[in-house]
Amino acid sequence: MSPEEMTYLTVLLISIPIGFLFKKGGLRTKKFGGAVAGLTLVLATCQIHTLHSLVTILGTWLIINLSPRSCHYLTLGWTFSYLLFFRTVASFGFPDPTPYTNAIQLLLTLKMVSLANEVQEFSQAKKQEVASFTKSPVIGVIPKMPGLVEILCYSYCYVGLMTGPFYRYRTHYDWLNQPDSSAIPSWQPLLSRSKMIPIFGVAFLAVSHFFPLDYVRSDAFYERGLPFRLFYMMPIFFVFRMRFYVAWLCAECACIAAAFGAYPIAAKSRSGGGPTMEYEPLSRPADGEVSSITYDYETIKNIDPHGTDFCVKVKDGMRYWNMTVQWWLAQYIYKSAPVRSYVMRSAWTMLISAYWHGIHPGYYLSFLTIPLCLAAEGSMESGFLKHLSPAGRFLGDWVQWFLKMRAYDYMCMGFVLLTFEDTVRYWSAIYYCIHVGAVAFFLLGKLLGGRRDQGGSPKGKDGAVQNPQRRE
């Protein structure tokens, strides 16, 4: 485990007991105490580079005050433009930011774009109220325009500051204004969410020891046979998953300890977005008994390890991974893509996601392989898989799951090797098998679908056993 990983883990573990303290506090304690804790962490890990986050915040505050009714795209342009400057700051004669600064800047960018969208929705709602002379509640809309102090407290709140999960300003506002957070359960959800962390941690340490990534960059690796080179991407992706499982589950536990992101089940909350339905907030009756409302923490749920590992499709694998960021991408990038087809929208979203992650070529090579896999998946589904019998579909799901995992193994190599040379060297050493396979399956699906169209398409039976998980 690297010193950087140890720092992240230490911060996450300390955040859990701190969360229980903040849970007992009032509005001002949460608001200013949470921001002070977060800012202290930023100053300790980023030092002078803290100015990057401050400039981003002040720029966003200026935009939403000058143009509240059209601030969303202006803020998107501002924050993503600043990301480019941030990544190339050394070429302007400034020192390179620390890795912790990069992590904070990534999440802050998401927060500022989301905040601008929330302000824009608030402004539009107020305009409609004036026009219709009626006030209709809109789910998720902020109750008032945030000032600079509120934006700073939201931006620097210690919760999810370096590792996520991403959350909206409204989620932060609801946490500050919980009527009785002490009555919201934390211990049981925390224990339930944390039970697999030791197992994932031990698996990470063991497998990373025997299968180091640096070996892939050595000449000795490429002297090994093709089966070994193909196999090696599997433990690399396994280590990659275990690292993030531990980090994101610990981050979720820190939220749960503070009752951050807790909403009634009736709210039907979504990861990242929060409630989608009106709900009754927790209240304490006069007799002192707490009303029987069941709460969940879906809003801050960032990872589904079982879903990630055992879902059948490539597209479902994305939904279970970094779930709050996936919501942000779907809400603010995918829906506003300049193209209409599913695959091209996905390609646009993956391009923006790669840019958000950084400027390393490996990110782009990996993320832009996903649309090709999605196209192949869709082609085989329409041309072959949906026409199978239940028994055939059962077998087909297992084959598709196996191929899905190998596709993510393959794409992960670009994500962790980073450079164009290292990524292409590895992919060429295994003959670009996923790219070639995806093109082959795409053409095969089209060929089979075309033949069925010519000969009359028989009705296929549905109801295949969902094992492994099958999501439509």
Tab-separated table of C-alpha atoms in Angstrom:
chain	number	residue	atom	x	y	z
A	1	MET	CA	0.000	0.000	0.000
A	2	SER	CA	1.423	3.345	-1.071
A	3	PRO	CA	1.761	6.358	1.302
A	4	GLU	CA	-0.954	8.126	-0.701
A	5	GLU	CA	-3.349	5.202	-0.194
A	6	MET	CA	-2.520	5.158	3.513
A	7	THR	CA	-3.398	8.859	3.755
A	8	TYR	CA	-6.766	8.336	2.076
A	9	LEU	CA	-7.558	5.357	4.312
A	10	THR	CA	-6.563	7.266	7.461
A	11	VAL	CA	-8.776	10.217	6.508
A	12	LEU	CA	-11.711	7.901	5.811
A	13	LEU	CA	-11.350	5.966	9.055
A	14	ILE	CA	-11.098	9.158	11.120
A	15	SER	CA	-14.182	10.534	9.361
A	16	ILE	CA	-16.370	7.751	10.764
A	17	PRO	CA	-16.111	8.578	14.501
A	18	ILE	CA	-16.154	12.294	13.641
A	19	GLY	CA	-19.445	11.667	11.891
A	20	PHE	CA	-21.106	10.491	15.093
A	21	LEU	CA	-20.058	13.742	16.765
A	22	PHE	CA	-21.520	15.880	14.010
A	23	LYS	CA	-24.695	13.832	14.039
A	24	LYS	CA	-25.383	15.077	17.560
A	25	GLY	CA	-24.720	18.697	16.632
A	26	GLY	CA	-27.122	21.380	15.537
A	27	LEU	CA	-27.305	23.341	12.305
A	28	ARG	CA	-24.413	25.697	13.056
A	29	THR	CA	-22.183	22.887	14.332
A	30	LYS	CA	-22.729	20.863	11.186
A	31	LYS	CA	-22.497	23.815	8.854
A	32	PHE	CA	-19.410	25.552	10.165
A	33	GLY	CA	-17.809	22.638	12.016
A	34	GLY	CA	-18.046	20.395	8.950
A	35	ALA	CA	-16.571	23.131	6.755
A	36	VAL	CA	-13.735	23.857	9.209
A	37	ALA	CA	-12.882	20.145	9.403
A	38	GLY	CA	-12.878	19.914	5.617
A	39	LEU	CA	-10.875	23.089	5.079
A	40	THR	CA	-8.308	21.942	7.638
A	41	LEU	CA	-7.920	18.710	5.677
A	42	VAL	CA	-7.579	20.632	2.410
A	43	LEU	CA	-4.923	22.972	3.819
A	44	ALA	CA	-3.002	20.048	5.319
A	45	THR	CA	-2.930	18.001	2.107
A	46	CYS	CA	-2.986	20.708	-0.581
A	47	GLN	CA	-1.239	23.667	1.100
A	48	ILE	CA	-0.823	26.505	-1.439
A	49	HIS	CA	-2.764	24.491	-4.023
A	50	THR	CA	-5.896	25.141	-1.966
A	51	LEU	CA	-6.145	28.284	-4.099
A	52	HIS	CA	-7.349	26.140	-7.027
A	53	SER	CA	-10.497	25.106	-5.195
A	54	LEU	CA	-11.061	28.621	-3.860
A	55	VAL	CA	-10.798	30.183	-7.340
A	56	THR	CA	-13.235	27.584	-8.695
A	57	ILE	CA	-15.743	28.349	-5.938
A	58	LEU	CA	-15.482	32.130	-6.287
A	59	GLY	CA	-15.868	31.894	-10.058
A	60	THR	CA	-19.010	29.793	-9.682
A	61	TRP	CA	-20.435	32.146	-7.055
A	62	LEU	CA	-19.904	35.061	-9.417
A	63	ILE	CA	-21.617	33.275	-12.313
A	64	ILE	CA	-24.724	32.249	-10.376
A	65	ASN	CA	-25.132	35.765	-9.037
A	66	LEU	CA	-24.696	37.469	-12.406
A	67	SER	CA	-26.831	35.030	-14.395
A	68	PRO	CA	-28.918	32.799	-12.097
A	69	ARG	CA	-31.393	31.810	-14.833
A	70	SER	CA	-28.739	30.521	-17.240
A	71	CYS	CA	-25.838	29.668	-14.970
A	72	HIS	CA	-25.726	25.907	-15.510
A	73	TYR	CA	-23.884	25.778	-18.839
A	74	LEU	CA	-21.810	28.826	-17.950
A	75	THR	CA	-20.594	27.048	-14.823
A	76	LEU	CA	-20.015	23.832	-16.752
A	77	GLY	CA	-17.822	25.770	-19.168
A	78	TRP	CA	-16.030	27.618	-16.367
A	79	THR	CA	-15.227	24.597	-14.199
A	80	PHE	CA	-14.202	22.329	-17.075
A	81	SER	CA	-12.042	25.084	-18.575
A	82	TYR	CA	-10.369	25.553	-15.214
A	83	LEU	CA	-9.756	21.794	-15.096
A	84	LEU	CA	-7.659	22.143	-18.257
A	85	PHE	CA	-5.615	24.937	-16.675
A	86	PHE	CA	-5.343	22.884	-13.487
A	87	ARG	CA	-3.968	19.863	-15.393
A	88	THR	CA	-1.473	21.965	-17.382
A	89	VAL	CA	-0.513	24.419	-14.647
A	90	ALA	CA	3.160	23.398	-14.776
A	91	SER	CA	3.441	24.692	-18.340
A	92	PHE	CA	2.559	28.163	-17.001
A	93	GLY	CA	5.422	28.071	-14.524
A	94	PHE	CA	3.345	27.082	-11.479
A	95	PRO	CA	4.076	24.033	-9.293
A	96	ASP	CA	2.228	20.790	-9.998
A	97	PRO	CA	-0.738	20.182	-7.630
A	98	THR	CA	-0.587	17.322	-5.174
A	99	PRO	CA	-2.620	14.133	-5.893
A	100	TYR	CA	-4.964	15.127	-3.064
A	101	THR	CA	-5.574	18.482	-4.735
A	102	ASN	CA	-6.570	16.635	-7.897
A	103	ALA	CA	-9.079	14.452	-6.026
A	104	ILE	CA	-10.640	17.477	-4.324
A	105	GLN	CA	-10.775	19.453	-7.582
A	106	LEU	CA	-12.526	16.599	-9.385
A	107	LEU	CA	-15.342	16.368	-6.861
A	108	LEU	CA	-15.573	20.136	-6.479
A	109	THR	CA	-16.130	20.447	-10.237
A	110	LEU	CA	-19.122	18.116	-9.999
A	111	LYS	CA	-20.478	20.028	-7.015
A	112	MET	CA	-20.226	23.426	-8.677
A	113	VAL	CA	-21.965	22.285	-11.876
A	114	SER	CA	-24.725	20.654	-9.835
A	115	LEU	CA	-25.065	23.741	-7.632
A	116	ALA	CA	-25.479	25.968	-10.698
A	117	ASN	CA	-28.168	23.658	-12.009
A	118	GLU	CA	-29.983	23.783	-8.676
A	119	VAL	CA	-29.804	27.588	-8.641
A	120	GLN	CA	-31.135	27.700	-12.199
A	121	GLU	CA	-34.028	25.391	-11.278
A	122	PHE	CA	-34.773	27.576	-8.252
A	123	SER	CA	-34.827	30.718	-10.414
A	124	GLN	CA	-37.119	29.059	-12.950
A	125	ALA	CA	-39.455	27.862	-10.190
A	126	LYS	CA	-39.669	31.378	-8.732
A	127	LYS	CA	-40.424	32.777	-12.177
A	128	GLN	CA	-43.256	30.275	-12.646
A	129	GLU	CA	-44.667	31.166	-9.230
A	130	VAL	CA	-44.812	34.829	-10.185
A	131	ALA	CA	-46.445	34.035	-13.521
A	132	SER	CA	-49.067	31.639	-12.108
A	133	PHE	CA	-49.598	33.327	-8.703
A	134	THR	CA	-49.359	29.869	-7.100
A	135	LYS	CA	-46.617	28.044	-5.277
A	136	SER	CA	-46.294	24.404	-6.236
A	137	PRO	CA	-43.641	22.331	-4.444
A	138	VAL	CA	-40.997	20.856	-6.733
A	139	ILE	CA	-39.117	17.822	-5.455
A	140	GLY	CA	-35.426	18.483	-4.901
A	141	VAL	CA	-35.481	22.220	-5.584
A	142	ILE	CA	-33.511	24.275	-3.072
A	143	PRO	CA	-35.683	26.490	-0.816
A	144	LYS	CA	-33.603	29.644	-1.247
A	145	MET	CA	-30.654	31.129	-3.104
A	146	PRO	CA	-27.363	30.165	-1.418
A	147	GLY	CA	-24.919	32.906	-0.457
A	148	LEU	CA	-21.143	32.748	-0.567
A	149	VAL	CA	-20.910	31.393	2.998
A	150	GLU	CA	-23.359	28.576	2.209
A	151	ILE	CA	-21.457	27.701	-0.971
A	152	LEU	CA	-18.142	27.622	0.875
A	153	CYS	CA	-19.588	25.397	3.613
A	154	TYR	CA	-21.036	23.030	1.005
A	155	SER	CA	-17.815	22.960	-1.004
A	156	TYR	CA	-15.480	22.345	1.926
A	157	CYS	CA	-17.699	20.065	4.000
A	158	TYR	CA	-15.529	17.175	5.144
A	159	VAL	CA	-18.082	14.587	4.008
A	160	GLY	CA	-16.893	13.034	0.746
A	161	LEU	CA	-14.332	15.780	0.255
A	162	MET	CA	-11.534	13.629	-1.195
A	163	THR	CA	-13.121	10.315	-2.148
A	164	GLY	CA	-16.796	11.033	-2.699
A	165	PRO	CA	-19.601	10.244	-2.760
A	166	PHE	CA	-20.808	13.203	-4.791
A	167	TYR	CA	-23.917	14.885	-3.387
A	168	ARG	CA	-26.015	17.877	-4.359
A	169	TYR	CA	-26.299	21.151	-2.453
A	170	ARG	CA	-29.859	20.182	-1.505
A	171	THR	CA	-28.563	17.005	0.149
A	172	HIS	CA	-26.139	19.081	2.214
A	173	TYR	CA	-28.924	21.546	3.070
A	174	ASP	CA	-31.227	18.726	4.196
A	175	TRP	CA	-28.488	17.318	6.424
A	176	LEU	CA	-27.995	20.674	8.120
A	177	ASN	CA	-31.735	21.041	8.695
A	178	GLN	CA	-32.601	17.550	9.911
A	179	PRO	CA	-35.224	18.046	12.677
A	180	ASP	CA	-33.889	15.224	14.862
A	181	SER	CA	-30.862	13.500	13.407
A	182	SER	CA	-30.229	11.583	16.633
A	183	ALA	CA	-33.367	9.561	15.915
A	184	ILE	CA	-32.103	8.472	12.483
A	185	PRO	CA	-30.383	5.057	12.683
A	186	SER	CA	-26.671	4.920	11.971
A	187	TRP	CA	-25.152	1.928	13.741
A	188	GLN	CA	-27.109	-0.822	12.033
A	189	PRO	CA	-26.764	0.580	8.492
A	190	LEU	CA	-23.075	1.258	9.144
A	191	LEU	CA	-22.377	-2.288	10.323
A	192	SER	CA	-24.310	-3.717	7.408
A	193	ARG	CA	-22.406	-1.585	4.905
A	194	SER	CA	-18.963	-2.190	6.430
A	195	LYS	CA	-19.018	-5.959	6.932
A	196	MET	CA	-17.234	-6.703	3.645
A	197	ILE	CA	-14.548	-4.011	3.987
A	198	PRO	CA	-12.003	-6.266	5.810
A	199	ILE	CA	-12.423	-8.988	3.186
A	200	PHE	CA	-11.972	-6.551	0.314
A	201	GLY	CA	-8.968	-5.015	2.078
A	202	VAL	CA	-7.188	-8.331	2.616
A	203	ALA	CA	-7.931	-9.358	-0.977
A	204	PHE	CA	-6.454	-6.067	-2.216
A	205	LEU	CA	-3.240	-6.470	-0.208
A	206	ALA	CA	-2.750	-10.135	-1.146
A	207	VAL	CA	-3.415	-9.928	-4.877
A	208	SER	CA	-1.568	-6.620	-5.376
A	209	HIS	CA	1.480	-8.198	-3.740
A	210	PHE	CA	1.617	-11.116	-6.183
A	211	PHE	CA	0.488	-9.218	-9.281
A	212	PRO	CA	2.117	-5.751	-9.293
A	213	LEU	CA	1.159	-3.335	-12.038
A	214	ASP	CA	4.776	-2.264	-12.662
A	215	TYR	CA	5.544	-5.740	-13.998
A	216	VAL	CA	3.382	-4.954	-17.041
A	217	ARG	CA	5.734	-2.087	-17.901
A	218	SER	CA	8.817	-4.329	-17.896
A	219	ASP	CA	10.327	-6.121	-20.890
A	220	ALA	CA	10.272	-9.382	-18.941
A	221	PHE	CA	6.478	-9.357	-18.965
A	222	TYR	CA	6.327	-9.382	-22.760
A	223	GLU	CA	8.646	-12.365	-22.916
A	224	ARG	CA	5.924	-14.440	-21.251
A	225	GLY	CA	3.428	-16.422	-23.297
A	226	LEU	CA	0.100	-15.135	-24.615
A	227	PRO	CA	-2.033	-17.036	-22.043
A	228	PHE	CA	-0.131	-15.374	-19.188
A	229	ARG	CA	-0.405	-11.927	-20.771
A	230	LEU	CA	-4.145	-12.431	-21.219
A	231	PHE	CA	-4.558	-13.683	-17.675
A	232	TYR	CA	-2.623	-10.838	-16.045
A	233	MET	CA	-5.263	-8.203	-16.751
A	234	MET	CA	-7.711	-10.136	-14.535
A	235	PRO	CA	-5.838	-9.688	-11.216
A	236	ILE	CA	-5.012	-6.090	-12.174
A	237	PHE	CA	-8.712	-5.275	-12.519
A	238	PHE	CA	-9.432	-7.279	-9.358
A	239	VAL	CA	-6.973	-5.133	-7.384
A	240	PHE	CA	-8.455	-2.017	-8.970
A	241	ARG	CA	-11.965	-3.022	-7.827
A	242	MET	CA	-10.914	-3.985	-4.314
A	243	ARG	CA	-9.137	-0.650	-3.793
A	244	PHE	CA	-12.238	1.327	-4.690
A	245	TYR	CA	-14.605	-1.009	-2.869
A	246	VAL	CA	-12.709	-0.317	0.361
A	247	ALA	CA	-12.450	3.435	-0.252
A	248	TRP	CA	-16.067	3.994	-1.287
A	249	LEU	CA	-17.564	1.743	1.374
A	250	CYS	CA	-15.541	3.569	4.048
A	251	ALA	CA	-16.723	6.880	2.579
A	252	GLU	CA	-20.323	5.704	2.737
A	253	CYS	CA	-19.820	4.646	6.359
A	254	ALA	CA	-18.549	8.156	7.182
A	255	CYS	CA	-21.784	9.555	5.715
A	256	ILE	CA	-23.934	7.043	7.587
A	257	ALA	CA	-22.211	7.847	10.906
A	258	ALA	CA	-23.228	11.501	10.489
A	259	ALA	CA	-26.717	10.582	9.187
A	260	PHE	CA	-25.686	12.399	6.003
A	261	GLY	CA	-27.921	11.612	3.037
A	262	ALA	CA	-30.568	9.852	5.145
A	263	TYR	CA	-34.080	10.066	3.693
A	264	PRO	CA	-37.295	8.120	4.296
A	265	ILE	CA	-37.707	5.075	2.075
A	266	ALA	CA	-40.876	6.694	0.739
A	267	ALA	CA	-38.690	9.354	-0.912
A	268	LYS	CA	-37.322	6.689	-3.303
A	269	SER	CA	-33.930	8.363	-3.336
A	270	ARG	CA	-31.419	7.851	-6.119
A	271	SER	CA	-27.656	7.715	-5.722
A	272	GLY	CA	-26.327	11.237	-6.092
A	273	GLY	CA	-29.673	12.829	-6.891
A	274	GLY	CA	-31.590	12.287	-3.653
A	275	PRO	CA	-35.389	12.022	-3.286
A	276	THR	CA	-37.593	11.516	-6.330
A	277	MET	CA	-40.911	11.516	-4.433
A	278	GLU	CA	-42.468	13.713	-1.775
A	279	TYR	CA	-41.912	12.378	1.708
A	280	GLU	CA	-42.745	13.014	5.353
A	281	PRO	CA	-39.679	14.230	7.293
A	282	LEU	CA	-38.784	12.758	10.640
A	283	SER	CA	-40.531	14.435	13.536
A	284	ARG	CA	-40.743	13.835	17.275
A	285	PRO	CA	-44.301	13.944	18.671
A	286	ALA	CA	-45.137	15.695	21.906
A	287	ASP	CA	-45.088	12.427	23.882
A	288	GLY	CA	-41.430	11.949	22.971
A	289	GLU	CA	-41.858	8.880	20.787
A	290	VAL	CA	-40.278	9.006	17.350
A	291	SER	CA	-42.618	8.543	14.402
A	292	SER	CA	-42.191	5.188	12.718
A	293	ILE	CA	-40.448	6.251	9.510
A	294	THR	CA	-37.851	3.949	7.979
A	295	TYR	CA	-34.801	5.666	6.527
A	296	ASP	CA	-32.223	4.605	3.952
A	297	TYR	CA	-28.941	5.967	2.638
A	298	GLU	CA	-29.463	5.414	-1.075
A	299	THR	CA	-28.554	9.048	-1.818
A	300	ILE	CA	-24.924	8.513	-0.826
A	301	LYS	CA	-24.610	4.924	-2.070
A	302	ASN	CA	-21.623	4.938	-4.403
A	303	ILE	CA	-20.842	1.307	-5.082
A	304	ASP	CA	-22.660	-2.004	-5.405
A	305	PRO	CA	-19.873	-4.623	-5.314
A	306	HIS	CA	-22.188	-7.562	-6.017
A	307	GLY	CA	-23.878	-5.749	-8.885
A	308	THR	CA	-20.519	-4.682	-10.321
A	309	ASP	CA	-19.093	-8.189	-10.228
A	310	PHE	CA	-22.150	-10.218	-11.256
A	311	CYS	CA	-24.312	-8.084	-13.533
A	312	VAL	CA	-24.475	-9.442	-17.072
A	313	LYS	CA	-24.147	-6.376	-19.272
A	314	VAL	CA	-21.437	-3.772	-19.807
A	315	LYS	CA	-23.995	-0.970	-19.460
A	316	ASP	CA	-25.152	-2.312	-16.095
A	317	GLY	CA	-21.575	-2.534	-14.880
A	318	MET	CA	-21.343	1.247	-15.260
A	319	ARG	CA	-24.534	1.778	-13.251
A	320	TYR	CA	-23.216	-0.087	-10.223
A	321	TRP	CA	-19.794	1.611	-10.244
A	322	ASN	CA	-19.196	5.097	-8.777
A	323	MET	CA	-22.965	5.459	-8.729
A	324	THR	CA	-23.237	9.080	-7.593
A	325	VAL	CA	-20.888	10.231	-10.362
A	326	GLN	CA	-22.794	8.089	-12.856
A	327	TRP	CA	-25.949	9.953	-11.825
A	328	TRP	CA	-24.164	13.273	-12.405
A	329	LEU	CA	-22.982	12.178	-15.854
A	330	ALA	CA	-26.446	10.938	-16.807
A	331	GLN	CA	-28.168	14.066	-15.521
A	332	TYR	CA	-25.868	16.779	-16.816
A	333	ILE	CA	-23.978	15.228	-19.755
A	334	TYR	CA	-25.885	12.292	-21.259
A	335	LYS	CA	-29.272	14.018	-21.334
A	336	SER	CA	-27.858	17.105	-23.049
A	337	ALA	CA	-25.659	15.251	-25.546
A	338	PRO	CA	-25.667	16.782	-29.048
A	339	VAL	CA	-26.604	13.408	-30.600
A	340	ARG	CA	-29.666	11.191	-30.172
A	341	SER	CA	-28.596	7.550	-30.508
A	342	TYR	CA	-27.845	5.604	-27.337
A	343	VAL	CA	-24.363	4.521	-28.425
A	344	MET	CA	-23.328	7.998	-29.613
A	345	ARG	CA	-24.711	9.607	-26.454
A	346	SER	CA	-22.725	7.091	-24.442
A	347	ALA	CA	-19.615	7.919	-26.470
A	348	TRP	CA	-20.114	11.636	-25.764
A	349	THR	CA	-20.587	10.917	-22.059
A	350	MET	CA	-17.494	8.707	-21.930
A	351	LEU	CA	-15.452	11.420	-23.667
A	352	ILE	CA	-16.491	13.977	-21.042
A	353	SER	CA	-15.846	11.443	-18.278
A	354	ALA	CA	-12.341	10.787	-19.619
A	355	TYR	CA	-11.643	14.536	-19.716
A	356	TRP	CA	-12.927	14.909	-16.166
A	357	HIS	CA	-10.601	12.152	-14.969
A	358	GLY	CA	-7.541	13.727	-16.565
A	359	ILE	CA	-5.515	14.235	-19.722
A	360	HIS	CA	-3.686	10.900	-19.727
A	361	PRO	CA	-4.258	9.089	-23.046
A	362	GLY	CA	-5.046	5.852	-21.225
A	363	TYR	CA	-8.286	7.358	-19.913
A	364	TYR	CA	-9.494	8.168	-23.425
A	365	LEU	CA	-8.431	4.833	-24.880
A	366	SER	CA	-10.326	2.999	-22.130
A	367	PHE	CA	-13.468	5.110	-21.888
A	368	LEU	CA	-13.933	5.309	-25.655
A	369	THR	CA	-13.794	1.514	-25.899
A	370	ILE	CA	-17.011	1.325	-23.883
A	371	PRO	CA	-19.299	2.614	-26.703
A	372	LEU	CA	-17.914	-0.086	-29.012
A	373	CYS	CA	-18.744	-2.740	-26.399
A	374	LEU	CA	-22.217	-1.235	-25.934
A	375	ALA	CA	-22.826	-1.342	-29.690
A	376	ALA	CA	-21.741	-4.993	-29.840
A	377	GLU	CA	-23.893	-5.809	-26.830
A	378	GLY	CA	-26.961	-4.162	-28.350
A	379	SER	CA	-26.413	-5.825	-31.715
A	380	MET	CA	-26.155	-9.314	-30.209
A	381	GLU	CA	-29.139	-8.684	-27.961
A	382	SER	CA	-31.444	-7.716	-30.820
A	383	GLY	CA	-30.059	-10.143	-33.361
A	384	PHE	CA	-29.527	-13.265	-31.257
A	385	LEU	CA	-29.898	-13.269	-27.478
A	386	LYS	CA	-33.524	-12.150	-27.201
A	387	HIS	CA	-34.596	-14.989	-29.493
A	388	LEU	CA	-33.130	-17.729	-27.295
A	389	SER	CA	-35.167	-20.151	-25.225
A	390	PRO	CA	-35.051	-19.772	-21.416
A	391	ALA	CA	-32.378	-22.490	-21.203
A	392	GLY	CA	-30.395	-20.896	-24.014
A	393	ARG	CA	-30.707	-17.489	-22.405
A	394	PHE	CA	-29.450	-18.873	-19.117
A	395	LEU	CA	-26.294	-20.107	-20.826
A	396	GLY	CA	-26.079	-16.921	-22.889
A	397	ASP	CA	-26.180	-14.775	-19.752
A	398	TRP	CA	-23.207	-16.614	-18.300
A	399	VAL	CA	-21.220	-16.250	-21.512
A	400	GLN	CA	-22.144	-12.564	-21.694
A	401	TRP	CA	-21.115	-12.069	-18.060
A	402	PHE	CA	-17.730	-13.677	-18.749
A	403	LEU	CA	-17.159	-11.455	-21.780
A	404	LYS	CA	-18.294	-8.388	-19.852
A	405	MET	CA	-15.718	-9.014	-17.148
A	406	ARG	CA	-12.956	-9.541	-19.716
A	407	ALA	CA	-13.947	-6.290	-21.442
A	408	TYR	CA	-13.594	-4.402	-18.169
A	409	ASP	CA	-10.280	-6.178	-17.455
A	410	TYR	CA	-9.050	-4.953	-20.829
A	411	MET	CA	-10.260	-1.382	-20.399
A	412	CYS	CA	-8.876	-1.181	-16.871
A	413	MET	CA	-5.358	-1.655	-18.237
A	414	GLY	CA	-5.562	1.655	-20.072
A	415	PHE	CA	-6.977	3.341	-17.001
A	416	VAL	CA	-4.086	2.249	-14.764
A	417	LEU	CA	-1.212	2.285	-17.284
A	418	LEU	CA	-2.180	5.855	-18.269
A	419	THR	CA	0.291	6.474	-21.092
A	420	PHE	CA	-0.453	5.821	-24.761
A	421	GLU	CA	2.721	3.777	-25.209
A	422	ASP	CA	2.150	1.454	-22.226
A	423	THR	CA	-1.523	0.933	-23.032
A	424	VAL	CA	-1.008	0.192	-26.726
A	425	ARG	CA	1.976	-2.018	-25.946
A	426	TYR	CA	-0.145	-4.188	-23.679
A	427	TRP	CA	-3.220	-4.239	-25.925
A	428	SER	CA	-1.114	-5.127	-28.964
A	429	ALA	CA	0.533	-7.923	-26.964
A	430	ILE	CA	-2.892	-9.537	-26.588
A	431	TYR	CA	-3.833	-8.641	-30.180
A	432	TYR	CA	-6.478	-6.050	-29.292
A	433	CYS	CA	-8.752	-8.983	-28.472
A	434	ILE	CA	-11.614	-6.953	-27.002
A	435	HIS	CA	-11.674	-4.441	-29.849
A	436	VAL	CA	-11.586	-7.237	-32.418
A	437	GLY	CA	-14.151	-9.290	-30.511
A	438	ALA	CA	-16.519	-6.339	-30.109
A	439	VAL	CA	-16.422	-5.587	-33.847
A	440	ALA	CA	-16.965	-9.273	-34.630
A	441	PHE	CA	-19.954	-9.553	-32.282
A	442	PHE	CA	-21.419	-6.323	-33.653
A	443	LEU	CA	-21.250	-7.643	-37.228
A	444	LEU	CA	-22.505	-11.079	-36.193
A	445	GLY	CA	-25.499	-9.567	-34.410
A	446	LYS	CA	-26.338	-7.440	-37.449
A	447	LEU	CA	-25.987	-10.455	-39.751
A	448	LEU	CA	-28.238	-12.651	-37.608
A	449	GLY	CA	-30.756	-9.841	-37.187
A	450	GLY	CA	-30.812	-9.235	-40.946
A	451	ARG	CA	-31.453	-12.883	-41.667
A	452	ARG	CA	-34.323	-12.982	-39.183
A	453	ASP	CA	-35.837	-9.894	-40.784
A	454	GLN	CA	-35.681	-11.550	-44.193
A	455	GLY	CA	-37.114	-14.848	-43.040
A	456	GLY	CA	-39.706	-13.485	-40.623
A	457	SER	CA	-38.824	-13.055	-37.006
A	458	PRO	CA	-40.371	-15.693	-34.722
A	459	LYS	CA	-41.520	-14.680	-31.327
A	460	GLY	CA	-38.851	-15.293	-28.752
A	461	LYS	CA	-39.586	-16.578	-25.280
A	462	ASP	CA	-38.660	-14.443	-22.311
A	463	GLY	CA	-38.220	-15.390	-18.705
A	464	ALA	CA	-34.649	-16.677	-18.658
A	465	VAL	CA	-33.327	-17.329	-15.156
A	466	GLN	CA	-31.407	-14.298	-13.923
A	467	ASN	CA	-28.240	-15.954	-12.802
A	468	PRO	CA	-25.957	-14.106	-12.867
A	469	GLN	CA	-27.963	-10.901	-12.459
A	470	ARG	CA	-29.740	-9.857	-15.587
A	471	ARG	CA	-30.898	-6.289	-15.984
A	472	GLU	CA	-32.981	-5.088	-18.891
